[in-house]
Steps between C-alpha positions, in 0.01 A plus 500: 500500500434803284719721719814312395759687287437254215138616473567865579741525209237379253183681604372844592478456874381853570147472358248252632373249246177303511648147481742568784248686717248221450775257600550703819129485587508124451789472744771437241862615502538609137449872555697817563475765771301724263246222447462443872466872570226550241340172607478624858358833382230320303414304813425834669227554239393137466584307818365178345738512201684191615166321524423618146831360372436167669141486369626567147751219534238264639275576203783399267522166678126430496460609137797298372392192695155528341644553151746211522249278677132533416558698179775263378734775374859393440650827368539823696613843378571711809551865398632731772660225703653706778768369730491133593340412829317198637248322277601643164283417200717211381516347847122509543423379147757220501391383846162427338621399153875431483503527119390867508700748292544852636644815345568796727516852356636805682687820414665560838880446495502375859247233405736400219782458752274258686395313185706198603274461803204479263667278245423181684256238387381151546669258258170466314437875466678815386557840660643794308557869565490784246597863549226697325240768568123458503484808276675294230243222455650388170835435667327329792320265263802436280717407796228295670451297183852360541375298797119494474281366221266794446266286292410315822321651804708734715438662836603865469557666836522879533534538874579849626635620166216665304478765771832636368350562156341835576306553177177299493496458122861381494433251779195363319689474171778301670253256654318462168823431310604231746155340488506506119810279509364217717230247408154426642524315828769736625461704819586851616560579867532863607588662832491879501544780752173670585357743751165333548550417867692794650463774237646799687791311653578319175497823301740665746731198471483510120595868489791443735620201297486688171703784647765282663530166319482328162319412288192719549179319582131548429193356667207351315158419638357149502284604204804620305695182580201293386525663155836328446310171533204594279606260223513209741261291705550653845539235767315530830518703718583761236736793565544530875759584762788250486408373844149415374584297188410141591645537852619202693425465869825673593406800284165570662648712779682727252312827432425631154806668351560763231625242253222359281513197278312279259542199274334440163494224239536573130208322336500348153 
């Protein structure tokens, strides 16, 4: 657990951090008291935050299953991995296509401590982990190329990470640089914090987060999120709440959440 002396000696336990707080909302144990305290405070503003976290995770599963299955993708670049939980990208992809190759990217030191949990793979496939920051796309691409063949189609997943790039132009430039490096037939999946569903409550939660936790977050509307996918063929149903992207029967009872998502294909 994150409260152990081993962890406490390595990390700033006094300030809540997104990966650990998200882990708390998902019911994990890799979080500190500060993460749980801020997490509970956010739940005062957004009582359905745990539902949002679960809906985001379920979108990852549905999107990766589609990409590895119907789309036939065998390479995944997961930027902004977060802490391991159930149904990680490599587990979902390799359950469909055991030969899938996955590279995880994250800049959180606690995630690095847990890298061994991610560095598992089917015998036919490969899973790797790289410590890097989305704001350094050249490093991301250089490191990913050690494991992935970037001349062949890649599924790039930016799930819950672009919302920490506050400047719109910077965020767009990062997406464009990553897309420039992968070939036609590749895919981009995005999940992004929004305030489309509960605007007042979400805005209050965002302000509280930015005053009490790291890194700071911004919301973008569905229209703004769609712009990241302008270069791609946007898959149905477009940019929607995570609970509404190709829902399975078990998802139909989940309300819309303030986490929006979309998937696009890079055409030739």
